[in-house]
mmCIF file of C-alpha atoms in Angstrom:
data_model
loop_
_atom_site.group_PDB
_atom_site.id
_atom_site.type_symbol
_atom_site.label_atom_id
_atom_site.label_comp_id
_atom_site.label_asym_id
_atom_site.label_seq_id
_atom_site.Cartn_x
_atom_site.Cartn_y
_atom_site.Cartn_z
ATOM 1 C CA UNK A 1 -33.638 28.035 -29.311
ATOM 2 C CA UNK A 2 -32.790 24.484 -28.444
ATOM 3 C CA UNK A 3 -28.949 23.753 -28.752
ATOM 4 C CA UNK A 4 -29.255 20.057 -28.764
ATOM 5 C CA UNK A 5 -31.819 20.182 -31.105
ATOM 6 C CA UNK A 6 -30.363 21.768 -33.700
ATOM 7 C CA UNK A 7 -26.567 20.107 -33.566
ATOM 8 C CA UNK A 8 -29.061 16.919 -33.692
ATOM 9 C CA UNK A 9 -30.785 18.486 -36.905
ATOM 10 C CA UNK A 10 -27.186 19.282 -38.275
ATOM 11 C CA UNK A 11 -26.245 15.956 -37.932
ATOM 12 C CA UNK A 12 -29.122 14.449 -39.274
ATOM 13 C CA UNK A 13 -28.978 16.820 -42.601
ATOM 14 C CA UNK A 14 -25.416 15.839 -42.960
ATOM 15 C CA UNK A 15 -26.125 12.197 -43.077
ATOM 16 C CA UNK A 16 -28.944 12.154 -45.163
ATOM 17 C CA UNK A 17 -26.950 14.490 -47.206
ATOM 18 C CA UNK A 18 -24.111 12.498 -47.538
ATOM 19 C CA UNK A 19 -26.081 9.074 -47.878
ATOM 20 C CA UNK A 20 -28.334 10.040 -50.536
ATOM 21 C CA UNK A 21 -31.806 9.802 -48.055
ATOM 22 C CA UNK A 22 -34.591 11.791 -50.089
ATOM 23 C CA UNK A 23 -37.210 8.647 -49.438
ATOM 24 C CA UNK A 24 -37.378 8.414 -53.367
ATOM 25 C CA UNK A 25 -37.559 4.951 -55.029
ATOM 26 C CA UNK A 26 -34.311 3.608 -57.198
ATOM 27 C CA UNK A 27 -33.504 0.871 -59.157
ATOM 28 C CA UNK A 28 -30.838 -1.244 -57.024
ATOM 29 C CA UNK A 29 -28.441 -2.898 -60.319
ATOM 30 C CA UNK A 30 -26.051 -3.556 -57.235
ATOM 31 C CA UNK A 31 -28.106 -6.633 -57.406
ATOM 32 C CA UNK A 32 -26.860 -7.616 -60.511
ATOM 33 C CA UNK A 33 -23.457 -7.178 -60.034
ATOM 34 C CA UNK A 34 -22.899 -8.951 -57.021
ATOM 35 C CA UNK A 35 -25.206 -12.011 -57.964
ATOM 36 C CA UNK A 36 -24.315 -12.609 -61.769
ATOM 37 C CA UNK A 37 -24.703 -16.305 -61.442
ATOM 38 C CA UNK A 38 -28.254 -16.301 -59.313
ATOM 39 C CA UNK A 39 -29.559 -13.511 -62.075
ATOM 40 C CA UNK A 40 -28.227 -16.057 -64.932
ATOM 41 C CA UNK A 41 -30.031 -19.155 -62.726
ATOM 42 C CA UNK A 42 -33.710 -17.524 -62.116
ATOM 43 C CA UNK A 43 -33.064 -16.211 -66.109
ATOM 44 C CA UNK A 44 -32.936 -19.990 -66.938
ATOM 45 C CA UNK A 45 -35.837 -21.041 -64.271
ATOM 46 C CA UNK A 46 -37.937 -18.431 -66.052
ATOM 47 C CA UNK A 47 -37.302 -19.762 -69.710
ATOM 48 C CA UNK A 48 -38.291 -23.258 -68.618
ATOM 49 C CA UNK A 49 -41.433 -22.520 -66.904
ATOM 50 C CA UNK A 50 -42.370 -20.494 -69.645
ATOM 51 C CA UNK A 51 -41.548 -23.430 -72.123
ATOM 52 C CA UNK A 52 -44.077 -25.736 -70.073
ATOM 53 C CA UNK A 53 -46.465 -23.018 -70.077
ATOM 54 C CA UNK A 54 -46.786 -22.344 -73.683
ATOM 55 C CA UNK A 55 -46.947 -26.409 -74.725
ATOM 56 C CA UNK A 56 -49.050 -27.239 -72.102
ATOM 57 C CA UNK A 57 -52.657 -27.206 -73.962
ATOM 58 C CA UNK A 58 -54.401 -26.193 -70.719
ATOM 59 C CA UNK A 59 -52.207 -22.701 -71.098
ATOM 60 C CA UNK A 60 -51.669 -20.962 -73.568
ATOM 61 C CA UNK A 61 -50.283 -17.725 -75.167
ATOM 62 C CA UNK A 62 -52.923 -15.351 -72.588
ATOM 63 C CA UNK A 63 -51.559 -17.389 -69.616
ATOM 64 C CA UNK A 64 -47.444 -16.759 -70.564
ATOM 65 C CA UNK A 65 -48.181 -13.448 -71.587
ATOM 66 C CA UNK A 66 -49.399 -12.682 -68.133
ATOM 67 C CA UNK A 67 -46.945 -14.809 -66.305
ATOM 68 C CA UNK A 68 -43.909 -12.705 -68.121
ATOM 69 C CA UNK A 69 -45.801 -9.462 -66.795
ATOM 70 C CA UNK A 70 -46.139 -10.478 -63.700
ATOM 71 C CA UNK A 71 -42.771 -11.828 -63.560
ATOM 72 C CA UNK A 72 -41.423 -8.501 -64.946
ATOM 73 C CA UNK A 73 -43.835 -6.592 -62.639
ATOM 74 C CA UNK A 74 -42.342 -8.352 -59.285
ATOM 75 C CA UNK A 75 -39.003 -7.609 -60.595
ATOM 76 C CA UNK A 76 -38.794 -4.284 -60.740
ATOM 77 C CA UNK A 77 -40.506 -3.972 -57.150
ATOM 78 C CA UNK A 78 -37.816 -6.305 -55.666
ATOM 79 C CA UNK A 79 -35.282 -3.926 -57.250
ATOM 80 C CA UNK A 80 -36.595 -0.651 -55.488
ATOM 81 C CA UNK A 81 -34.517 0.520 -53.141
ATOM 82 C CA UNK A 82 -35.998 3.105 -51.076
ATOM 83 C CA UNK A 83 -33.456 5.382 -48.508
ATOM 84 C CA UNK A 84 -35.648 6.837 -46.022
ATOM 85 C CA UNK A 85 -34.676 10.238 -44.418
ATOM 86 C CA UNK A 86 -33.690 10.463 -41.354
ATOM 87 C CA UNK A 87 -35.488 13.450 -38.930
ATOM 88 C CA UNK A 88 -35.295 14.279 -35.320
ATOM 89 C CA UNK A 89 -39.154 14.204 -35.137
ATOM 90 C CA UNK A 90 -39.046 10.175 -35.201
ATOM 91 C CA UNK A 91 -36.390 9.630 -32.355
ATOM 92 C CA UNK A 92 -37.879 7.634 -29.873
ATOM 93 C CA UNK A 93 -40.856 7.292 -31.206
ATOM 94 C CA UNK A 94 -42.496 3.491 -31.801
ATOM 95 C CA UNK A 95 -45.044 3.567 -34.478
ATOM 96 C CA UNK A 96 -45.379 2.687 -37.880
ATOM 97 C CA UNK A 97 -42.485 4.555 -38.971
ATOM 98 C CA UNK A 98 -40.253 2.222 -37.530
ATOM 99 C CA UNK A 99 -41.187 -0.391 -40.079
ATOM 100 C CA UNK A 100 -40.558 2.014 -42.381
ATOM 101 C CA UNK A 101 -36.975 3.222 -41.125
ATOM 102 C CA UNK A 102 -35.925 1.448 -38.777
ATOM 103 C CA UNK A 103 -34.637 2.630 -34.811
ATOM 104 C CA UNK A 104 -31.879 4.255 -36.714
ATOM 105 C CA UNK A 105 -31.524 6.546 -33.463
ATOM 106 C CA UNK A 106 -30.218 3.918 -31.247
ATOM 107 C CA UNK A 107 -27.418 2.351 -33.808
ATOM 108 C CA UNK A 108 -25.825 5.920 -35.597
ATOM 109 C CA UNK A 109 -23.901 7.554 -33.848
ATOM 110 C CA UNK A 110 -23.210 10.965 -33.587
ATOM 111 C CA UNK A 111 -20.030 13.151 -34.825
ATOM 112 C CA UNK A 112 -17.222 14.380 -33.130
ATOM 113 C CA UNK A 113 -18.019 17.312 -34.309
ATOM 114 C CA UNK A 114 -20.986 17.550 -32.422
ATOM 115 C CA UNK A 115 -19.977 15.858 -29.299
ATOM 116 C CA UNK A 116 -17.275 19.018 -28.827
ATOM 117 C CA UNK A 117 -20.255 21.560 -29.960
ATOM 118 C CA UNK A 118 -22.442 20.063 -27.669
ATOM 119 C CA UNK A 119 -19.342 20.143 -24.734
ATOM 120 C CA UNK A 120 -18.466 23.554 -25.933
ATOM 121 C CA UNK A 121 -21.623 25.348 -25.916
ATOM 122 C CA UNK A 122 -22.978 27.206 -22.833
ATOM 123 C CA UNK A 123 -26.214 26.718 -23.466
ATOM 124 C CA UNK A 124 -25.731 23.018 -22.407
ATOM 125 C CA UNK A 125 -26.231 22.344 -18.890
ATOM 126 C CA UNK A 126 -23.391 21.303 -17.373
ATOM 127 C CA UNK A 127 -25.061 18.359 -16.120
ATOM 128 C CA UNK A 128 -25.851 16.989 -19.921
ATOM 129 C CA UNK A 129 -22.350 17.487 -20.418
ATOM 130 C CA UNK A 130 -21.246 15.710 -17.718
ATOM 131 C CA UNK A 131 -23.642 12.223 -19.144
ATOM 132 C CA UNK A 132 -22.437 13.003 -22.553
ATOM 133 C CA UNK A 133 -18.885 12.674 -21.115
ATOM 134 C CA UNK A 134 -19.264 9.642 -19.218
ATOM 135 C CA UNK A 135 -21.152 7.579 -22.128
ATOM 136 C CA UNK A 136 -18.207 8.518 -24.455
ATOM 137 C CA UNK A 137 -15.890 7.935 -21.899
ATOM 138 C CA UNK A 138 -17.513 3.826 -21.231
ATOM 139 C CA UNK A 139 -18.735 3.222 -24.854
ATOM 140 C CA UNK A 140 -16.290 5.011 -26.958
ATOM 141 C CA UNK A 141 -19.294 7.330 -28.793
ATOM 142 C CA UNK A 142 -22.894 8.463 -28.689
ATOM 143 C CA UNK A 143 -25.619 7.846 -30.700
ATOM 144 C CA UNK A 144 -28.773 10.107 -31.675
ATOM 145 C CA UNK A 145 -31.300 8.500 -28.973
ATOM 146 C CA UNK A 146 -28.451 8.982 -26.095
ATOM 147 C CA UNK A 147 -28.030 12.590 -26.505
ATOM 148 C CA UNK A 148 -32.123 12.772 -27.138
ATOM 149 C CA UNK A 149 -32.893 10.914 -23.958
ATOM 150 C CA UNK A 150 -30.023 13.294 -21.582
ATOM 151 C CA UNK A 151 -31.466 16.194 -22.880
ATOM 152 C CA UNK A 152 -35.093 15.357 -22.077
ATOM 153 C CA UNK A 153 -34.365 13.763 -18.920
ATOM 154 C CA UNK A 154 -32.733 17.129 -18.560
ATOM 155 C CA UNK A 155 -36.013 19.174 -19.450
ATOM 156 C CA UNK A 156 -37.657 16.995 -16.865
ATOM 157 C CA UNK A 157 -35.636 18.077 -14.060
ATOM 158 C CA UNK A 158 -34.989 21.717 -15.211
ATOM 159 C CA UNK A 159 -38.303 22.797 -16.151
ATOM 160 C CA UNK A 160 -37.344 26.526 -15.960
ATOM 161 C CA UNK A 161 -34.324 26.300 -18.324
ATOM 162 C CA UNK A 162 -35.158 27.576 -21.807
ATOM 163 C CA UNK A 163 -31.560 26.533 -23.228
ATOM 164 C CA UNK A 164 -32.541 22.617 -23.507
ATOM 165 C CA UNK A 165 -35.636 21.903 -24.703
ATOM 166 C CA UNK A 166 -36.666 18.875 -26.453
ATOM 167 C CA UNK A 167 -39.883 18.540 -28.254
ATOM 168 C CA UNK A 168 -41.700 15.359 -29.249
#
């Protein structure tokens, strides 16, 4: 059983957790309220377009009917919000998925919490403990990809010990 692994997991649960990440799409009204004036402009844009459109004799009622859809379609995809979840599987890993979410890894950082489980446990070799002390100690924290990288640089060196194991 990997220690760091699963205080990493813990971590990760917690945030996603406490920031609402299920990867499911939601209307954003934050939108609204922030821009009132902007929502009250484009409102306004869209009623005079729409005028010219349905006097111009080269439109039509077909061609404003399907400019109001598509205006109402491209709305309501500019609205989604989408929180991706976090998950230990895509630390460190450049592919796609970083379009998607983002090197999260490398600008959270972790708990305090888990910095004392991870100094605490003797599972942890005392040499991870001893990088996880000085990166504290010169940057203040530790983020996700930090802890990732000691351990696995750790794994690398230690082949033999079963306590610190990090999986891609």
């Amino acid at each position: 059983m990997d220690v760091v692994k699963n205080i990493l997991n813990s971590e990760i649960e917690q945030i996603n957790r406490l920031e609402g990440r299920d990867g499911k799409p939601r209307i954003n009204s934050e939108f609204f309220v922030n821009h009132p004036w902007l929502c009250l402009a484009m409102l306004a844009g869209y009623i005079l377009v729409a005028i010219v459109m349905y006097v111009s004799p080269y439109m039509g009622v077909w061609w404003f009917a399907g400019f109001t859809a598509f205006l109402l379609f491209m709305s309501v995809m500019l609205l989604l919000e989408i929180k991706p979840t976090y998950r230990y599987q895509d630390i460190g890993v450049l592919d796609l998925r970083v379009c998607y979410n983002g090197e999260w890894y490398f600008s959270r950082e972790i708990s305090d919490g888990a910095i004392v489980q991870l100094l605490s446990s003797d599972d942890v070799s005392p040499r991870v403990k001893n990088r996880i002390q000085a990166i504290v100690r010169n940057k203040g924290s530790i983020d996700f990809y930090d802890v990732y990288d000691i351990a696995r640089q750790d794994k690398q060196l230690n082949p033999t010990q079963d306590s610190v194991q990090v999986a891609h």
